[in-house]
Amino acid sequence: MLEGVTIEQLRTLRAVAEAGSFSGAARKLGRVQAAVSQSIDRLEAQLELRLFDRSGRVPRLTRHGEAIVAAARKIEGDVDALEELAAHLKRGEETSLSIVVDALFPTASLVPFAKDFAAEHPKVSLVLFTDVLSAVTAHVRERRSAWGIAVEDADARDLERRPIADVRLVSVAAREHPLAKRVGAIDAAGLEDAVQIILGEHRDTADTSDVQGVFSPRTWRVVDQATKHALIASGLGWGHMPEHLVRDDLRAGRLVELLLDAWGSSPLRRSLVLVWRRGAVLGPVARWAQQRLSELCLREIEPEVARRATHHTT
């Protein structure tokens, strides 16, 4: 029964299930709708199962169809891993490595990482990308990067993940900003007239990364931490920033930490996680880079934790 079933049929099945229609799957696959319909008809005949209910305006997966789609997803993942292994064996030694990190990642860790990388792997080229939220995990899922470091709430479908460090977020404003001169905790009414600088993805329709922490009715959206930092430091608004990025500004008094009623007494933290494709075969250079960059990230964000970990291993 399964001898005639092809990987292409299973990919077509998944495309229809994800697009919600034969026409949508045809556009996604770059094929004509008739070819997609014929492929599904042939698959149903080979399996002797009805995979879609076609009685309505759009096809809907049957109970059997849902089970077959789940199995097809696993088979596709295994095939992708096989293709990646074969490609890796053909390439032999790694010649390049592409990595993507979230904007919350401490950029101060990238310089020592790059120096170590150049010393350890002088013949391997390095490409570093920075993005935000689910754009980071999409980078990895779409194979534009071998692996990445994302925030915990990014879309991690089809990816493995491992926690690295917790980033503490602090609400800050420039010392001359009206909010910085407030005494005590600031309630919602106190934020009504203040512009909040928030970080969002590059896409126009993307959600902002601070979506759970938007308290001001007036917002400005930027797409990188450097711009957000500069606007806040210039007194144009307030916002939540990674503590490691504004540590020196707070010590020097250029920025002031705001106490917000909405946060309460517990500090806001967001975890950074290492992500890579499920079933991906990573070479020795990629594995070394994962370990080294994770160590440097932890050292910058949570120096006490890093020191304890180093002491424990020595």
PDB file of N, CA and C in Angstrom, residues 24-25 58 67 73 93 111 149 162 176 202 225 227 241 300 306:
ATOM      1  N   GLY A  24      -4.420  27.490  -2.420  1.00  0.00           N
ATOM      2  CA  GLY A  24      -3.360  28.068  -1.596  1.00  0.00           C
ATOM      3  C   GLY A  24      -2.117  27.200  -1.613  1.00  0.00           C
ATOM      4  N   ALA A  25      -2.296  25.869  -1.562  1.00  0.00           N
ATOM      5  CA  ALA A  25      -1.152  24.962  -1.613  1.00  0.00           C
ATOM      6  C   ALA A  25      -0.457  25.053  -2.966  1.00  0.00           C
ATOM      7  N   VAL A  58     -14.365  24.809   1.477  1.00  0.00           N
ATOM      8  CA  VAL A  58     -12.935  24.516   1.512  1.00  0.00           C
ATOM      9  C   VAL A  58     -12.736  23.104   2.057  1.00  0.00           C
ATOM     10  N   ALA A  67      -4.189  12.467  11.213  1.00  0.00           N
ATOM     11  CA  ALA A  67      -3.176  11.495  11.640  1.00  0.00           C
ATOM     12  C   ALA A  67      -2.094  11.324  10.576  1.00  0.00           C
ATOM     13  N   ARG A  73       4.615  14.856   8.604  1.00  0.00           N
ATOM     14  CA  ARG A  73       5.525  15.872   9.158  1.00  0.00           C
ATOM     15  C   ARG A  73       6.787  15.222   9.715  1.00  0.00           C
ATOM     16  N   GLU A  93      34.855  19.281   5.373  1.00  0.00           N
ATOM     17  CA  GLU A  93      35.096  20.270   6.420  1.00  0.00           C
ATOM     18  C   GLU A  93      34.240  21.510   6.187  1.00  0.00           C
ATOM     19  N   VAL A 111      32.198  40.370  20.148  1.00  0.00           N
ATOM     20  CA  VAL A 111      33.598  40.677  19.815  1.00  0.00           C
ATOM     21  C   VAL A 111      34.545  39.586  20.325  1.00  0.00           C
ATOM     22  N   ILE A 149      20.141  32.222  18.577  1.00  0.00           N
ATOM     23  CA  ILE A 149      19.787  32.478  19.977  1.00  0.00           C
ATOM     24  C   ILE A 149      18.586  33.409  19.963  1.00  0.00           C
ATOM     25  N   ARG A 162      17.318  25.131  23.935  1.00  0.00           N
ATOM     26  CA  ARG A 162      17.982  24.931  25.222  1.00  0.00           C
ATOM     27  C   ARG A 162      18.219  26.290  25.867  1.00  0.00           C
ATOM     28  N   GLU A 176      16.676  63.656  32.594  1.00  0.00           N
ATOM     29  CA  GLU A 176      15.917  64.899  32.451  1.00  0.00           C
ATOM     30  C   GLU A 176      14.459  64.661  32.069  1.00  0.00           C
ATOM     31  N   HIS A 202      10.730  43.767  11.771  1.00  0.00           N
ATOM     32  CA  HIS A 202      10.839  44.626  10.600  1.00  0.00           C
ATOM     33  C   HIS A 202       9.539  44.665   9.799  1.00  0.00           C
ATOM     34  N   GLN A 225      17.852  47.576  19.054  1.00  0.00           N
ATOM     35  CA  GLN A 225      18.101  48.070  20.402  1.00  0.00           C
ATOM     36  C   GLN A 225      18.921  49.360  20.409  1.00  0.00           C
ATOM     37  N   THR A 227      18.856  51.907  18.309  1.00  0.00           N
ATOM     38  CA  THR A 227      17.971  53.053  18.082  1.00  0.00           C
ATOM     39  C   THR A 227      17.093  53.307  19.305  1.00  0.00           C
ATOM     40  N   MET A 241      14.515  48.107  28.799  1.00  0.00           N
ATOM     41  CA  MET A 241      15.791  47.801  28.176  1.00  0.00           C
ATOM     42  C   MET A 241      16.479  46.643  28.915  1.00  0.00           C
ATOM     43  N   GLU A 300      28.213  37.701  30.279  1.00  0.00           N
ATOM     44  CA  GLU A 300      27.842  39.107  30.167  1.00  0.00           C
ATOM     45  C   GLU A 300      26.540  39.421  30.901  1.00  0.00           C
ATOM     46  N   ALA A 306      27.841  32.739  35.869  1.00  0.00           N
ATOM     47  CA  ALA A 306      28.957  32.263  35.051  1.00  0.00           C
ATOM     48  C   ALA A 306      30.171  31.943  35.911  1.00  0.00           C
TER      49      ALA A 306
END
